[in-house]
Short mmCIF file of C-alpha atoms and ligand atoms in Angstrom, two decimals:
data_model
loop_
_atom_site.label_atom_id
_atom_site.label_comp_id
_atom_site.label_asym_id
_atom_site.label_seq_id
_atom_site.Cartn_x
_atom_site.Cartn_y
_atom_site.Cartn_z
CA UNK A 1 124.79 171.25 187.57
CA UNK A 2 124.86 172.34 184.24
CA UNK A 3 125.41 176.33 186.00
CA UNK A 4 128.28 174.75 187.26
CA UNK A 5 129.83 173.86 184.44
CA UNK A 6 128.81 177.62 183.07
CA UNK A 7 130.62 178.56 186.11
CA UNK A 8 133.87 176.57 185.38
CA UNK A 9 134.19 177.27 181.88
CA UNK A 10 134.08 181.06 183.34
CA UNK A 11 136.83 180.45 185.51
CA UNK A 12 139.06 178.98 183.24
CA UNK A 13 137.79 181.77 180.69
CA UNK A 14 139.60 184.34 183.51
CA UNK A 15 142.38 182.54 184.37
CA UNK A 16 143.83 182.85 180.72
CA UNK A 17 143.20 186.68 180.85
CA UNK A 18 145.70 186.50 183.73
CA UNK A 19 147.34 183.97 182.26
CA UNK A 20 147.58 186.28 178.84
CA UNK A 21 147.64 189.49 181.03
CA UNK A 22 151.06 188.47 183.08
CA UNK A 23 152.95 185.93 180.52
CA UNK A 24 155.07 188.24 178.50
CA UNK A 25 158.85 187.38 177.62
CA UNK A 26 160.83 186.63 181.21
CA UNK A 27 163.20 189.07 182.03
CA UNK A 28 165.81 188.84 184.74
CA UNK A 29 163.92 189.89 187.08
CA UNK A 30 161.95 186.86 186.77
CA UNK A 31 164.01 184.28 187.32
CA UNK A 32 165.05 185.56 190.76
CA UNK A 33 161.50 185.97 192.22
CA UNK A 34 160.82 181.79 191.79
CA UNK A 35 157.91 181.84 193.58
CA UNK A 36 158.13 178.98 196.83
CA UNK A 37 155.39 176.84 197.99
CA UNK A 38 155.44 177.44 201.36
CA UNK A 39 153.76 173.03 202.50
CA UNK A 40 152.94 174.64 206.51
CA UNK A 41 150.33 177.13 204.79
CA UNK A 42 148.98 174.89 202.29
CA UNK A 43 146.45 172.01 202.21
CA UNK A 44 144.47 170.14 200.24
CA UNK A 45 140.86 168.59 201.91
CA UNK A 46 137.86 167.77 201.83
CA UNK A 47 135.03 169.59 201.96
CA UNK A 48 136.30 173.57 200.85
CA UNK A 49 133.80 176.09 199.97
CA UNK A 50 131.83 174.25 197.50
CA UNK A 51 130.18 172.31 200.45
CA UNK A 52 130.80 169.00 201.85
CA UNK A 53 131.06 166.49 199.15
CA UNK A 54 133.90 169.20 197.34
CA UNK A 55 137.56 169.44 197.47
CA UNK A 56 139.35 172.77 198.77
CA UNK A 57 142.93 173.45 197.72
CA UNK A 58 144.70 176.61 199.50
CA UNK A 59 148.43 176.82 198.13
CA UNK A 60 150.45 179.23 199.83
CA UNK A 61 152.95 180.56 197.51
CA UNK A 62 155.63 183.44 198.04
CA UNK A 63 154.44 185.58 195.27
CA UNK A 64 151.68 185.63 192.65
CA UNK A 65 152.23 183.90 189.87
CA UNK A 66 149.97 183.52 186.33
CA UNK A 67 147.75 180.20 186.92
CA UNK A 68 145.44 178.27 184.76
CA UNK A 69 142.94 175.46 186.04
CA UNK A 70 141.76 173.06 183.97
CA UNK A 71 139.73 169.30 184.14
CA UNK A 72 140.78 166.18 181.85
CA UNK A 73 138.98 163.16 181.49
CA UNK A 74 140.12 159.46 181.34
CA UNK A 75 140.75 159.37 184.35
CA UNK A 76 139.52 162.72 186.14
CA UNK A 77 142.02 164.90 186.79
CA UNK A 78 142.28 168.51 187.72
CA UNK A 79 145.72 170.50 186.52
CA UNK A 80 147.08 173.85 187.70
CA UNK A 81 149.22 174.75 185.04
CA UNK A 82 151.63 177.98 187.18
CA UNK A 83 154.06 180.22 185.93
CA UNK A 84 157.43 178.44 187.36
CA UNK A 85 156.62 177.14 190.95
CA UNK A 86 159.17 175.74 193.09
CA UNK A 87 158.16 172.76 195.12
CA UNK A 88 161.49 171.38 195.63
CA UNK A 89 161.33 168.35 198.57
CA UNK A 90 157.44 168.81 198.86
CA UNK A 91 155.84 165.30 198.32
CA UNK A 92 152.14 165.32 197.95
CA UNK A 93 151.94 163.24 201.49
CA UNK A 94 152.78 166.81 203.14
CA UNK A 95 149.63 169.03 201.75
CA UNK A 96 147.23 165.52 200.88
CA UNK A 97 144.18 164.99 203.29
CA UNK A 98 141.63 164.06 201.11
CA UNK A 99 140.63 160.41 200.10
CA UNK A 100 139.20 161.83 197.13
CA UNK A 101 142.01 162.79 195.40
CA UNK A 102 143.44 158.84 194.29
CA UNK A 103 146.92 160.55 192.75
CA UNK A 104 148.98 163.68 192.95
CA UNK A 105 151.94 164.92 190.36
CA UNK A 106 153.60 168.69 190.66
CA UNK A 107 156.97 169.76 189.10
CA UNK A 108 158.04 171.57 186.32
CA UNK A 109 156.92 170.40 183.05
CA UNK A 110 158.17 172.63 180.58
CA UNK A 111 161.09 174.90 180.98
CA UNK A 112 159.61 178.18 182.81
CA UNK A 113 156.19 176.43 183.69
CA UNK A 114 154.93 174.26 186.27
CA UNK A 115 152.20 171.68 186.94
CA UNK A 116 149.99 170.13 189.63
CA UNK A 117 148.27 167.28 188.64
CA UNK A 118 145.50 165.68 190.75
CA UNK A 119 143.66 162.25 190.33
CA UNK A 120 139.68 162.91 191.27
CA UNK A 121 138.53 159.86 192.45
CA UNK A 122 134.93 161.23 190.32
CA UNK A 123 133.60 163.70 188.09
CA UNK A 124 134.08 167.37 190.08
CA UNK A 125 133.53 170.74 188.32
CA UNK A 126 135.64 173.83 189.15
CA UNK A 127 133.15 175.83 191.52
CA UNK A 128 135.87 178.62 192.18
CA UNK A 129 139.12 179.57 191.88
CA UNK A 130 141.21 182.56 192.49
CA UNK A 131 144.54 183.92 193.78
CA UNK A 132 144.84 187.04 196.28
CA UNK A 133 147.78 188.49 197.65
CA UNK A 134 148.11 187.76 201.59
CA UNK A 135 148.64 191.19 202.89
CA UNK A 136 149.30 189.38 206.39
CA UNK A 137 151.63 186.91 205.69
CA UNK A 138 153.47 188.18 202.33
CA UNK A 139 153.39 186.76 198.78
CA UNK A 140 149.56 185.18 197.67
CA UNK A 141 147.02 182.45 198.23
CA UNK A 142 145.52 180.50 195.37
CA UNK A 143 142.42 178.92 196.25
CA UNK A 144 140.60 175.98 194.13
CA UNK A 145 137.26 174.78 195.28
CA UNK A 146 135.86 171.66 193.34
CA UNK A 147 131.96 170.56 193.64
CA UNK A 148 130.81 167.01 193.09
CA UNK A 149 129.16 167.01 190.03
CA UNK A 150 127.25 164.79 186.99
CA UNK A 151 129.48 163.20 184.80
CA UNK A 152 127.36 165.30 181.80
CA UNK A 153 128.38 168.69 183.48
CA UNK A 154 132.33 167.35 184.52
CA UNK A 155 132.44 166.22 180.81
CA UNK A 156 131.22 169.91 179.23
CA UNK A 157 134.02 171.18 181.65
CA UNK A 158 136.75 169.40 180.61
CA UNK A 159 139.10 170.64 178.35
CA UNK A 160 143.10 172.14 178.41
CA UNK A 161 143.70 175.13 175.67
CA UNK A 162 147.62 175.19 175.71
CA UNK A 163 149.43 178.57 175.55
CA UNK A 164 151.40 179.10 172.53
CA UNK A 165 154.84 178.89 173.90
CA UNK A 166 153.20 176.23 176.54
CA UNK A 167 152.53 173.33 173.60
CA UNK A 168 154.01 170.43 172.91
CA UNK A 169 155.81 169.76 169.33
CA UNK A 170 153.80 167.37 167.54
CA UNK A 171 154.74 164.41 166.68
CA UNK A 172 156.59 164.13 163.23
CA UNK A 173 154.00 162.62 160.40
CA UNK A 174 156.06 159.70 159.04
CA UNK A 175 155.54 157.85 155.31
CA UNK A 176 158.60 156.55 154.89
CA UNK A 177 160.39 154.32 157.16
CA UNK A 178 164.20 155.17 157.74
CA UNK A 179 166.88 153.72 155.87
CA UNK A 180 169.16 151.51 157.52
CA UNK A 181 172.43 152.46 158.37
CA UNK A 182 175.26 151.02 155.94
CA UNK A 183 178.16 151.60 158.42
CA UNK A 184 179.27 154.62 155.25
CA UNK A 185 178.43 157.53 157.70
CA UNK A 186 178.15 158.06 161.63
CA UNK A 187 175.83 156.39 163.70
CA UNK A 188 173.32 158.40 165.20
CA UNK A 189 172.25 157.55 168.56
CA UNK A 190 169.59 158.93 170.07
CA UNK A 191 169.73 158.45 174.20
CA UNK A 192 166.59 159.28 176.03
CA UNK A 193 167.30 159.58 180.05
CA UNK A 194 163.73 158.64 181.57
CA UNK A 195 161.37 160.38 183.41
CA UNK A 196 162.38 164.44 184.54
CA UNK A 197 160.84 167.25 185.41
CA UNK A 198 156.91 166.51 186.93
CA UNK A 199 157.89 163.19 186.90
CA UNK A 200 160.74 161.98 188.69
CA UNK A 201 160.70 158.53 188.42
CA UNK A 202 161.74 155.79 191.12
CA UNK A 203 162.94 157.55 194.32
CA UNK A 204 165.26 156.59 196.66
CA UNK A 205 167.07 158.22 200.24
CA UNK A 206 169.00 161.43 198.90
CA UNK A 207 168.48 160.65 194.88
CA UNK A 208 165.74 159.90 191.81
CA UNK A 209 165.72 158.06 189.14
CA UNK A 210 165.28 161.22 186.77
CA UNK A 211 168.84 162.88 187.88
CA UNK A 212 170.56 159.78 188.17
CA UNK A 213 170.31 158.50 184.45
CA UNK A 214 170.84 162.45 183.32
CA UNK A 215 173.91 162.21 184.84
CA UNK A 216 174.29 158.47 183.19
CA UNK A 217 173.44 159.63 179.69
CA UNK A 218 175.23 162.87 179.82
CA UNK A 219 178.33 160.87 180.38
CA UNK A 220 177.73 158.30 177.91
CA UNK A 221 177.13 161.09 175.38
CA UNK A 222 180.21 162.71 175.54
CA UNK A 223 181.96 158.59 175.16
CA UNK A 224 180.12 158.28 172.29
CA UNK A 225 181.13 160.97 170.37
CA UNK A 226 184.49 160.93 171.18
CA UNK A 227 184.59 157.40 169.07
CA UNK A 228 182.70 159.26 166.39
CA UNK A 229 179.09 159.05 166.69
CA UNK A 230 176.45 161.42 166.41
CA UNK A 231 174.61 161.61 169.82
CA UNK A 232 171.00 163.21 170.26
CA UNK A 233 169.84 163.31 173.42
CA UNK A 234 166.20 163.39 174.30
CA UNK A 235 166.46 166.20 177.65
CA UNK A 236 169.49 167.74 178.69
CA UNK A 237 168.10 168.85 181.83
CA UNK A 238 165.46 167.91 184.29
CA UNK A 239 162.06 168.93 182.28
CA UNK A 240 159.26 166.63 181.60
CA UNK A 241 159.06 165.05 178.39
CA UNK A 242 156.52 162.93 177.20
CA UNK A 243 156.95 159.64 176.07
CA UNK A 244 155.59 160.39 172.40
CA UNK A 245 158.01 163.40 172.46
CA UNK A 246 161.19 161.16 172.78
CA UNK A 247 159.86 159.06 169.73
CA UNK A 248 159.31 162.02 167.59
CA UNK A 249 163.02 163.42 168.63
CA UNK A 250 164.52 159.88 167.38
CA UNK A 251 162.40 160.15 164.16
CA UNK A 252 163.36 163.88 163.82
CA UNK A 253 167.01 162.93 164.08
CA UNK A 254 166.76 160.26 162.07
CA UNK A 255 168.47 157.80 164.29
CA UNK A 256 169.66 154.52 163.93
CA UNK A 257 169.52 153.77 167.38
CA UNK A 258 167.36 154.66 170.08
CA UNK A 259 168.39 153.82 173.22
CA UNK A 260 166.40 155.02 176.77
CA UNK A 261 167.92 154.86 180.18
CA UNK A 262 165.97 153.79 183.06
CA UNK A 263 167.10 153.35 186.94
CA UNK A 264 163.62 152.47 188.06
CA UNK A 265 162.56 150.25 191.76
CA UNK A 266 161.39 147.14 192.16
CA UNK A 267 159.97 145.82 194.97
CA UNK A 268 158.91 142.38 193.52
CA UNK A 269 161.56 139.64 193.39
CA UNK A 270 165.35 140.61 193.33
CA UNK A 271 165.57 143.57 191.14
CA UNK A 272 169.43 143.90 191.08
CA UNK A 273 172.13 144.45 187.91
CA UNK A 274 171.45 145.52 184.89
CA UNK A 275 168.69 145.01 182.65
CA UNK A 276 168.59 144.83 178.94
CA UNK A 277 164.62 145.47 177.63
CA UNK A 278 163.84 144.76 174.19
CA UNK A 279 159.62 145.68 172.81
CA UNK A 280 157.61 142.71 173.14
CA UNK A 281 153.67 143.89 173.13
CA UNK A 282 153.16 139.83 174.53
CA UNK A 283 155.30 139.77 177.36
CA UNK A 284 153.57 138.26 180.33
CA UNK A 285 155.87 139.39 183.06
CA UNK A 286 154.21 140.53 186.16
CA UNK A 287 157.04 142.52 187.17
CA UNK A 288 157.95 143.99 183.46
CA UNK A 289 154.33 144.51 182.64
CA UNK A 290 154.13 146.91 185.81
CA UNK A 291 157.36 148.90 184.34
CA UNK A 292 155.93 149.67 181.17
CA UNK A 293 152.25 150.54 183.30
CA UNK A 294 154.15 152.88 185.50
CA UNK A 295 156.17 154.54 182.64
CA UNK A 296 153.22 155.30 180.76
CA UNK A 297 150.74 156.09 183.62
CA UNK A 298 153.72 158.66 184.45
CA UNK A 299 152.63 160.48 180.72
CA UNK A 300 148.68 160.39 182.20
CA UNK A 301 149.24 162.08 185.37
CA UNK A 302 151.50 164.50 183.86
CA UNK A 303 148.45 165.51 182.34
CA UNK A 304 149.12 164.68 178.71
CA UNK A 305 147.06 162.32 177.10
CA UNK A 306 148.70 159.70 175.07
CA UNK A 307 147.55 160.12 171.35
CA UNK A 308 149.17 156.90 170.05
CA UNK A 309 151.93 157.27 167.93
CA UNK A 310 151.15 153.73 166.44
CA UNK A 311 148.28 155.91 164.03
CA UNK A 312 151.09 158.31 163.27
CA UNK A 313 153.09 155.84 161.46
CA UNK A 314 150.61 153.43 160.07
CA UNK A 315 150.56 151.61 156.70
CA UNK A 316 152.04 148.97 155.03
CA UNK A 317 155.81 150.05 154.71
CA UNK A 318 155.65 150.34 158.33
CA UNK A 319 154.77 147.28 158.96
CA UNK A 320 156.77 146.27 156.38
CA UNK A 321 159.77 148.42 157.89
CA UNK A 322 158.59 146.88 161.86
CA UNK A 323 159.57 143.20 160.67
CA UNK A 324 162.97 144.12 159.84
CA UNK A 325 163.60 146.57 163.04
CA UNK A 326 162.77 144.15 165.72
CA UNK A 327 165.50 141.31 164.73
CA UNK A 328 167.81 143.98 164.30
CA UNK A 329 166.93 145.35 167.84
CA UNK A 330 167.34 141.58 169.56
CA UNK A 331 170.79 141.14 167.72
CA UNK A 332 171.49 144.77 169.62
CA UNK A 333 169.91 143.90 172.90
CA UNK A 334 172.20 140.37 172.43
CA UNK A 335 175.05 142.49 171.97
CA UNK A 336 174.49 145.07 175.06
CA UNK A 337 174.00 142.04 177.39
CA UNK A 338 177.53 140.20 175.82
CA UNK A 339 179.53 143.85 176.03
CA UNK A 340 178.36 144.34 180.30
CA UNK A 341 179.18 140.78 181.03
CA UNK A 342 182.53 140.88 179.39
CA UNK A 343 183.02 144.17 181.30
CA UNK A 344 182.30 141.84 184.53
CA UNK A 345 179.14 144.45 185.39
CA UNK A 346 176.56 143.35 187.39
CA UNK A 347 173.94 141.79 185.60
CA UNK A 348 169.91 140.53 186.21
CA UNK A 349 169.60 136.96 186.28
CA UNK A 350 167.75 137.64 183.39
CA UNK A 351 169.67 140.14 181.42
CA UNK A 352 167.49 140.44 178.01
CA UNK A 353 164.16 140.61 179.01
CA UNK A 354 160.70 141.82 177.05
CA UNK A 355 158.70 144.54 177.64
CA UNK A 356 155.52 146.46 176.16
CA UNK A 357 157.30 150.04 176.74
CA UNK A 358 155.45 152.36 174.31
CA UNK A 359 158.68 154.40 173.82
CA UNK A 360 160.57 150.93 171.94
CA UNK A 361 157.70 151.34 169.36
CA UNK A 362 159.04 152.79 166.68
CA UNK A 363 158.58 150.83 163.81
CA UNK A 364 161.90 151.82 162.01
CA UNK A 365 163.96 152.62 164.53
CA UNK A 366 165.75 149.47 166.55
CA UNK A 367 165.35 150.67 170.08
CA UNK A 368 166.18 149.27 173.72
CA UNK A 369 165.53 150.29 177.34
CA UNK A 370 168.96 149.83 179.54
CA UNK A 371 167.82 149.55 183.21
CA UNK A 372 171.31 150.93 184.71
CA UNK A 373 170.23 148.94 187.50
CA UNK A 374 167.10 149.21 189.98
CA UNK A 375 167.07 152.34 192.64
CA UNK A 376 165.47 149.66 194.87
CA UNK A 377 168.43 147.68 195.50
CA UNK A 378 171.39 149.26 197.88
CA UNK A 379 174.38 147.80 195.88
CA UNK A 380 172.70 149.31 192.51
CA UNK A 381 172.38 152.15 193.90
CA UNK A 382 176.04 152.38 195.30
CA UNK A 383 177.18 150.97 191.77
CA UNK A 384 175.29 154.16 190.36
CA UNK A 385 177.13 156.47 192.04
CA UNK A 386 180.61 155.18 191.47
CA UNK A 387 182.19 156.91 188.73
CA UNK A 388 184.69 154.05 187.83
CA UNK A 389 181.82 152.25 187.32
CA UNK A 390 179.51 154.02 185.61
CA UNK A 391 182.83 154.67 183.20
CA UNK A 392 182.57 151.31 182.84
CA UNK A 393 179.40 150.36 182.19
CA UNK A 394 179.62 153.48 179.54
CA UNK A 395 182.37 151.83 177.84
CA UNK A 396 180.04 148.60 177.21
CA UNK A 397 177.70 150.15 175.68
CA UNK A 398 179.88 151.85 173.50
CA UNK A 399 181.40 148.39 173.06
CA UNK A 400 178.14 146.88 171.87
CA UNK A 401 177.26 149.27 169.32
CA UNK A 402 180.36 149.45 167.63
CA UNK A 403 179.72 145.36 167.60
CA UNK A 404 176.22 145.97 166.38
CA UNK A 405 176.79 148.69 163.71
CA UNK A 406 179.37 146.46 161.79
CA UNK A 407 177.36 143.89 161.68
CA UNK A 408 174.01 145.25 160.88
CA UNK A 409 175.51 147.35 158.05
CA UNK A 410 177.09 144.05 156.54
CA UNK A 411 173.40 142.91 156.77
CA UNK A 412 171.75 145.62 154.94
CA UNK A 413 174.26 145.77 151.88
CA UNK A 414 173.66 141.76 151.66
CA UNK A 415 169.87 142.60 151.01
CA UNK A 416 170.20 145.94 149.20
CA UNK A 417 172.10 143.31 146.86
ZN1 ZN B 501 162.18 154.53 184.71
#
């Protein structure tokens, strides 16, 4: 076993030469030669060349393109990091027939890469992989064969090196909590559209969660700044972003309000109208508690591990700086629910609920998740796609923060008496 491992740490030694070798600046060229995954050519099984208790994955793709394998631990997963793939409308159902892979992500990640992300269902070592041109049928094959292996040699194998325009930005190091605003310049607003990219969120017939509250935010954006606020926005396009990312873009920013947009489903209960979620790390609802499980498991399978931005921003002025955020955010989430009943939107039957969402965790920083409404339900989603409405609902929100700001800023010159 332990040759294995030798073997895999090879591999992924030779996929970064090609990796290196073929990842120069894009030029034009590039961008028209997308390579396709063609789903009738491709398949992922068991069994493959590394014997019977392996995996074999054969992607067909329309050209070569630089690849990288690599294994992560907690829980196993293999990634195939690609030079822009497109799988557009290929769900892992079409190329899965192996029970031993338990999950399976692919979509762009990063603007100009791709990633497949699969769930082992045990520790497997990379026995071979490589990627030939298919003189018969056109473009190239990649081929990744996984053995079974001991959890000692899976564990020496694991390991992702990034490439240098292929890393994530780290999270800011904080010291200082942020001061609040005094109502004496703009509000800043930072609005964080979930989900994109590898991950696209709750899916419904002809639309996902991921474009739909793009759309939303890019919208609400342009409202906002037209009555004078400053508006960040977390992605501007349908990329994957982790969930530690959009904290450290609201702390970068230095915002006084971070507010993420969420359409997800629900098939528990009646998931319908809009939903006002405020952080509460106690909350005991089945149905929010599997929200904030998916959200974050969404971060895992992407393939990034979650590196807790709660150590980032320890110490005593934090916590300090945490007791004063969260009334602050529940006077905000009050106001949000007020502004979309007044507008006579569609609302949950329990419009301010709690939630354990890592990205409201931001000690300094009052923050809410707005489900729009749920992609599970057929009148949210027809509310969704209404303009007037979603013009409306826009407006509310607005609405609430201007509400919010005055308030909160007559608040913190009280105290800074
Ligand atoms: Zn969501």
């Amino acid at each position: 076993m332990a040759g294995g491992a030798e073997f895999s740490r090879t591999v992924a030694a030779l996929a970064l030469v090609v990796w290196a070798a073929c990842s120069g600046p894009a030029r034009a060229d590039d961008l028209a030669g997308l390579a396709r995954l063609d789903p009738t050519q491709s398949r992922i099984a068991d069994g493959g060349d590394a014997g019977p208790g392996g995996i074999g994955i054969r992607l067909a793709l329309s050209q070569a393109v630089p690849y990288r394998v690599s294994l992560l631990d907690g829980p196993p997963r293999l990634v195939v990091d690609f030079r822009e793939v497109d799988f557009a409308g290929i769900q892992p159902a079409d190329l899965l027939a192996s029970d031993r892979i338990t999950d399976a992500h692919w979509g762009p990640i990063r603007p100009g890469w791709s990633r497949m992300v699969l769930a082992l269902d045990g520790p497997y070592v990379v026995h071979l992989a490589e990627e030939k041109a298919d003189l018969a049928q056109g473009g190239a094959r990649l081929r990744v064969d996984l053995a079974p292996a001991t959890t000692a040699a899976f564990r020496a194998a694991v390991g992702v090196e990034e490439a240098p325009d292929y890393a994530l930005p780290k999270p800011a190091a904080v010291d200082q909590p942020k001061r609040r605003q005094t109502g004496e310049a703009p509000l800043v607003v930072v609005l964080d559209p979930g989900h994109g990219g590898i991950d696209p969120g709750a899916e419904a017939p002809g639309t996902r969660e991921a474009v739909v509250v793009l759309n939303f935010s890019t919208e609400l954006a342009d409202i906002l700044r037209r009555a004078g606020m400053t508006v960040i926005e977390t992605r501007e396009a349908d990329v994957f972003v982790p969930l530690e990312t959009r904290i450290s873009v609201a702390r970068a920013a230095g915002a006084d309000v971070f507010l993420s947009l969420h359409a997800d489903a629900l098939a528990e209960g009646e998931a319908v109208g809009a939903t006002v979620y405020k952080l509460d790390m106690a909350a005991s609802d089945a149905a929010s508690a599997k929200l904030a499980e998916r959200h974050d498991r969404a971060d895992l399978l992407s393939g990034i591990d979650l590196s807790g931005q709660d150590d980032t921003v320890a110490g005593v002025l934090m916590d300090l700086a945490r007791a004063e955020t969260q009334p602050r955010a529940d006077r905000l989430a009050g106001a949000m629910a007020g502004a979309i009943r007044k507008a006579g939107l569609k609302m949950h039957r329990r419009p301010v609920q709690g939630a354990s969402f890592s990205v409201l965790k931001s000690p300094d920083i009052p923050s809410l998740l707005l489900e729009l409404g749920f992609l599970s339900s057929e009148s949210d989603r027809a509310r969704l796609a209404d303009p007037k409405w979603r013009a409306a609902m826009a407006g509310a929100i607005l609405s609430a923060l201007q509400t919010w700001a005055v308030e909160d800023a007559a608040e913190a010159r009280l105290i800074r008496q």
